[in-house]
Short mmCIF file of C-alpha atoms in Angstrom, two decimals:
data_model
loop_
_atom_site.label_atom_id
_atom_site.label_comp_id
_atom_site.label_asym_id
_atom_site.label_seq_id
_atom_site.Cartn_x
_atom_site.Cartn_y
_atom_site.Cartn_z
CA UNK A 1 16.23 14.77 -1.22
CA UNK A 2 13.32 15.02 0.98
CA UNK A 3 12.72 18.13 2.22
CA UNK A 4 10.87 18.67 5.91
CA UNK A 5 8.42 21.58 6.18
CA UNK A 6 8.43 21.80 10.18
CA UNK A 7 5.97 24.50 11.49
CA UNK A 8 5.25 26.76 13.15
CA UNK A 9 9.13 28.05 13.71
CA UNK A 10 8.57 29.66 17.05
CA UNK A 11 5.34 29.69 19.26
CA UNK A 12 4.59 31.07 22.76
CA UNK A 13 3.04 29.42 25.39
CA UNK A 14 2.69 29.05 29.11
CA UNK A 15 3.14 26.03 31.72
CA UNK A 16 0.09 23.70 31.29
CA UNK A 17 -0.75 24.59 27.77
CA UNK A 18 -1.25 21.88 25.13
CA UNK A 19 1.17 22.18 22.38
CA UNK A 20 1.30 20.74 18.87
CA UNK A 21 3.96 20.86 16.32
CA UNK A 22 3.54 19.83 12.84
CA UNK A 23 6.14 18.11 10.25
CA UNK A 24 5.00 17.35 6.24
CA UNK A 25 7.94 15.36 4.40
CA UNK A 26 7.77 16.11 0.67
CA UNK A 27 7.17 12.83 -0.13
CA UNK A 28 5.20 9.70 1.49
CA UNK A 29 7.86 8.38 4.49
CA UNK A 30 6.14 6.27 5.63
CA UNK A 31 6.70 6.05 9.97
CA UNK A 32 10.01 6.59 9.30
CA UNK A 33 9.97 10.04 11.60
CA UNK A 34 11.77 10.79 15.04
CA UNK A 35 11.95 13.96 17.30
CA UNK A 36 14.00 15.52 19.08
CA UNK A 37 14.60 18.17 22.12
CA UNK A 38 17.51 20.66 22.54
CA UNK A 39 18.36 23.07 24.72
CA UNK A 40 20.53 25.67 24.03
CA UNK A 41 24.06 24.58 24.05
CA UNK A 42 23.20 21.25 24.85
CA UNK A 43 22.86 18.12 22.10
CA UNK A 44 19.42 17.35 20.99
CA UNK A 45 18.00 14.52 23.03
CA UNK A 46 15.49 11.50 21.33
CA UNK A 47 12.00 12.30 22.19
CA UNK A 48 9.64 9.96 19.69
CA UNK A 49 10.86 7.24 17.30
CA UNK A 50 8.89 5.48 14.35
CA UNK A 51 6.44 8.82 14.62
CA UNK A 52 4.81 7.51 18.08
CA UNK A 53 6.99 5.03 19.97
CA UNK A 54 8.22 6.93 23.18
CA UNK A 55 11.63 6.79 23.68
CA UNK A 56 12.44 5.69 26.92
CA UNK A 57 12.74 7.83 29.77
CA UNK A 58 10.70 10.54 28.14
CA UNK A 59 7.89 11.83 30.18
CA UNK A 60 4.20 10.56 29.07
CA UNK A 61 3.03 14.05 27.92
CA UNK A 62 5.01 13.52 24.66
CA UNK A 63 3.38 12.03 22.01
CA UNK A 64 3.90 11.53 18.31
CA UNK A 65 1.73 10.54 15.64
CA UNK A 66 1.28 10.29 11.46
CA UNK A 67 2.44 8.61 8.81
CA UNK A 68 3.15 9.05 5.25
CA UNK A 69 3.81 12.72 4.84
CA UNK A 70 2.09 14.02 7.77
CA UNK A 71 3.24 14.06 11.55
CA UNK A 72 2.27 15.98 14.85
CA UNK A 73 4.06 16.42 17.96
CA UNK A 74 2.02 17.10 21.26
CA UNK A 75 2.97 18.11 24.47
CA UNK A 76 -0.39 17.39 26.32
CA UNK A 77 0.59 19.95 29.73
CA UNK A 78 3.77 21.78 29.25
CA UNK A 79 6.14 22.27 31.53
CA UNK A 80 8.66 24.47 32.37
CA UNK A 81 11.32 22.09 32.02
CA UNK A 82 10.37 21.62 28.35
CA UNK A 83 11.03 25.14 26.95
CA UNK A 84 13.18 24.26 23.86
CA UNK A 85 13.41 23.81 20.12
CA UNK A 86 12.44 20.81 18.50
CA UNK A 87 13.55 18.78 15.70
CA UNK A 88 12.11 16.45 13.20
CA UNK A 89 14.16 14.29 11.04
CA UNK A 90 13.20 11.85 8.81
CA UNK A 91 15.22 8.39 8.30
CA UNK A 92 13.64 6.78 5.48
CA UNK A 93 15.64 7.61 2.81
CA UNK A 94 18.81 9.09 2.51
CA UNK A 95 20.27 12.11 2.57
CA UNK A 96 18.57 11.96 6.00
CA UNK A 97 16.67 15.44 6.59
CA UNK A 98 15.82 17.49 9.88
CA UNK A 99 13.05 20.09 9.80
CA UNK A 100 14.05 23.78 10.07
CA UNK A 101 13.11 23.97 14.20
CA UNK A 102 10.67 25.01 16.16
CA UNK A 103 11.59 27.04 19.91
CA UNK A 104 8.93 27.16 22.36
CA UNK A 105 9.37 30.15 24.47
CA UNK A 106 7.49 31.02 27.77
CA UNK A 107 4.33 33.50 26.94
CA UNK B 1 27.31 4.87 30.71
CA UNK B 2 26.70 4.61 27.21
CA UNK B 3 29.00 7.56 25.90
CA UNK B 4 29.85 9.50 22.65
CA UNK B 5 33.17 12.18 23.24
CA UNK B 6 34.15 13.98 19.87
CA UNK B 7 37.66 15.45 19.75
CA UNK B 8 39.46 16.77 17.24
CA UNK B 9 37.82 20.74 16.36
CA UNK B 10 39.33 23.92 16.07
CA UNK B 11 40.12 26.80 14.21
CA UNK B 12 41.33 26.03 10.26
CA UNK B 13 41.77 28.50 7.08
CA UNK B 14 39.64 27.86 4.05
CA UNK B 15 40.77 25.29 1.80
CA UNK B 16 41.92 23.16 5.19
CA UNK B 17 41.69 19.93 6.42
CA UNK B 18 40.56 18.48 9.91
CA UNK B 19 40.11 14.98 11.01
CA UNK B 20 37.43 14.75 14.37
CA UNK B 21 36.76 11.79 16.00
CA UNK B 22 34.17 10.22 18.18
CA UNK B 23 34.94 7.65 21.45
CA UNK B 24 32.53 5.63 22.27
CA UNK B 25 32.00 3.78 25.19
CA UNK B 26 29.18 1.38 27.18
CA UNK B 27 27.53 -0.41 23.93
CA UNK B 28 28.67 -2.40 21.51
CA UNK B 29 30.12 -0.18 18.92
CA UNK B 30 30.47 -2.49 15.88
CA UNK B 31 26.78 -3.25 16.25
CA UNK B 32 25.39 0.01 15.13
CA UNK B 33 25.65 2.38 12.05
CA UNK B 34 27.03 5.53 13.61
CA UNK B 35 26.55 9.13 11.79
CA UNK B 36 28.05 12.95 12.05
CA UNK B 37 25.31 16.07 12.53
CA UNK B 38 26.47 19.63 12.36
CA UNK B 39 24.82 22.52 13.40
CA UNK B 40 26.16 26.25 11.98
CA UNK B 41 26.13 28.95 14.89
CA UNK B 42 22.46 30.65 15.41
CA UNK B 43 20.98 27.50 13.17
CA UNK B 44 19.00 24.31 12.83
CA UNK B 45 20.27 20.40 12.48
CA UNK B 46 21.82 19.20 9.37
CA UNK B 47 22.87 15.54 8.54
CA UNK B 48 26.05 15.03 7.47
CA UNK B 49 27.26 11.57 6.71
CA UNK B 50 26.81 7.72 8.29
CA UNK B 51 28.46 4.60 8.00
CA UNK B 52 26.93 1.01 8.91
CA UNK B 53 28.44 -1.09 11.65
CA UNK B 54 30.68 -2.73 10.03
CA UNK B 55 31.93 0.55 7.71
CA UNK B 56 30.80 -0.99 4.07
CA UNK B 57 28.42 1.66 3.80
CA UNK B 58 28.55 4.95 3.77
CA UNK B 59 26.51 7.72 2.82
CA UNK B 60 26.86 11.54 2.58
CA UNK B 61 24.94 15.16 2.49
CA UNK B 62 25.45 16.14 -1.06
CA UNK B 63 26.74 19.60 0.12
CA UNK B 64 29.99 17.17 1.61
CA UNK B 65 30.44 14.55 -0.72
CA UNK B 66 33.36 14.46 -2.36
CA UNK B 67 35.01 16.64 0.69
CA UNK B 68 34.22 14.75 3.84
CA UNK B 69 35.00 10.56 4.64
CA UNK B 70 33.57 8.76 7.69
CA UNK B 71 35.18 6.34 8.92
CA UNK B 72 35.56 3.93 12.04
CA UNK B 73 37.76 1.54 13.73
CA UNK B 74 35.96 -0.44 15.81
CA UNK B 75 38.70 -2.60 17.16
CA UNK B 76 39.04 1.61 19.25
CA UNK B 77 35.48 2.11 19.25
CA UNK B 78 35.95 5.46 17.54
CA UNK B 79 34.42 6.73 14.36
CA UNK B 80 36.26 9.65 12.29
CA UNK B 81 35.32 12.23 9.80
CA UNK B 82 37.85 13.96 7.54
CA UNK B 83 36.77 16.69 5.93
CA UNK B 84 39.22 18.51 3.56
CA UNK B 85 38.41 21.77 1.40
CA UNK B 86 36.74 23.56 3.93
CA UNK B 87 34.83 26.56 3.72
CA UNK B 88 33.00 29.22 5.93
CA UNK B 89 29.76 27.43 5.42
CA UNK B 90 31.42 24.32 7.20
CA UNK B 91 31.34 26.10 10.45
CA UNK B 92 29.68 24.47 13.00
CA UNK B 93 29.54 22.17 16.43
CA UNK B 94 29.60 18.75 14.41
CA UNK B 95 27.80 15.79 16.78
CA UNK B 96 28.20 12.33 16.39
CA UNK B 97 25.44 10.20 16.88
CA UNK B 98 24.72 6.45 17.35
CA UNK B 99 21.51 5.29 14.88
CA UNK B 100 19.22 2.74 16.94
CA UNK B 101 18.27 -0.74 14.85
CA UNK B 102 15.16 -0.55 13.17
CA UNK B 103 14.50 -3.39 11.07
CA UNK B 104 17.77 -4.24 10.54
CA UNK B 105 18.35 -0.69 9.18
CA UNK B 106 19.64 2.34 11.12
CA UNK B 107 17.21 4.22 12.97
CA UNK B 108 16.62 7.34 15.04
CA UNK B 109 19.90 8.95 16.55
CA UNK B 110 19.57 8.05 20.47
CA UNK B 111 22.92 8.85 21.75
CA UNK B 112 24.56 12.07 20.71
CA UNK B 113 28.05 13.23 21.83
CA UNK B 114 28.62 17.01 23.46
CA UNK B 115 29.91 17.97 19.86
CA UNK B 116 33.04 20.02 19.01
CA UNK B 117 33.24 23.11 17.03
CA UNK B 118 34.75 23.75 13.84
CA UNK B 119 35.58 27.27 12.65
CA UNK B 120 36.72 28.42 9.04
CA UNK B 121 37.93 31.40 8.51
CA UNK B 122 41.00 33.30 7.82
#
């Protein structure tokens, strides 16, 4: 199986901050990479597809980008609203694989 | 409104058996592979199983196989999961999700049900 190393597992930051959030796949995956947002007791909710298409909907200060076995999540100018863990799960081969998590908590 | 509602948790003993399901509603069901993700109290996502639009394939976490079978009727729009031999590690709110069309191939999980919660224990 592939395994996800997503890091790091927790960060703090405040409203405005730039944010980045990394995923390595143990293997070459090639775009094959979505994230996700959840809020606590919530389901997760599509953020990025194909490591950088937008879903729709999602605000403009998400982006995605990599490919192969690297990938990076930014949040260009947080916002409250977006104080969460996310997810990255890869879909290229199966068993499909998430990455462990990582919670963004208000500094 | 496109629309995932699972049904069917609860409290079981070890060794039991459960059977959830998943409506959907406001897409064309038979269209897309559909899959279950379960999340233990406290924890992170894990993938569980999926099974293609028109239910030929299916494929499974190796920590399930052999215990859990997807399934779907899509003359009800409604996918299923039994799982059987349960155990504590089982424990969890299981999701179903609908997998976008990428290439012809399932993709990215962009409608996910509320989930319902499974408990083992005795």
């Amino acid at each position: 199986a592939i395994r996800i190393t997503q890091s790091p597992s927790s960060l703090s930051a405040s409203t405005g901050d730039r944010v980045t959030i990394t995923c390595r796949a143990s293997q070459g995956i090639s775009s094959y990479l979505a994230w996700y947002q959840q809020k606590p007791g919530k389901a997760p909710k599509l953020l990025i597809y194909a490591a950088s298409t937008l879903q729709s909907g999602v605000p403009s200060r998400f982006s995605g980008s990599g490919s192969g076995t690297d990938f990076t999540l930014t949040i260009s100018c947080l916002q409250s609203e977006d104080f969460a863990t996310y997810y990255c799960q890869q879909y290229y081969s199966y068993p499909w694989t998430f990455g462990q998590g990582t919670k963004v908590e208000i500094k | 409104e496109v629309q995932l509602l699972e049904s069917g948790g609860g409290l079981v003993q070890p060794g039991g058996s459960l059977r959830l399901s998943c409506a959907a509603s406001g897409f064309t069901f038979s269209s897309y592979a559909m899959s279950w993700v379960r999340q233990a109290p406290g924890k992170g996502l894990y993938w569980v199983s999926i099974i293609s639009g028109d239910g030929g394939n299916t494929y499974y976490a190796d920590s399930v196989k052999g215990r859990f079978t997807i399934s779907r009727d899509n003359s009800k729009n409604t996918l299923y999961v039994q799982v059987n031999s349960l155990r504590a590690e089982d424990t969890a709110v299981y999701y179903c999700a609908k997998a976008q069309l990428y290439y012809d191939s399932p993709g990215a999980f962009d409608i996910w049900g509320q989930g319902t919660m499974v408990t083992v224990s005795s």
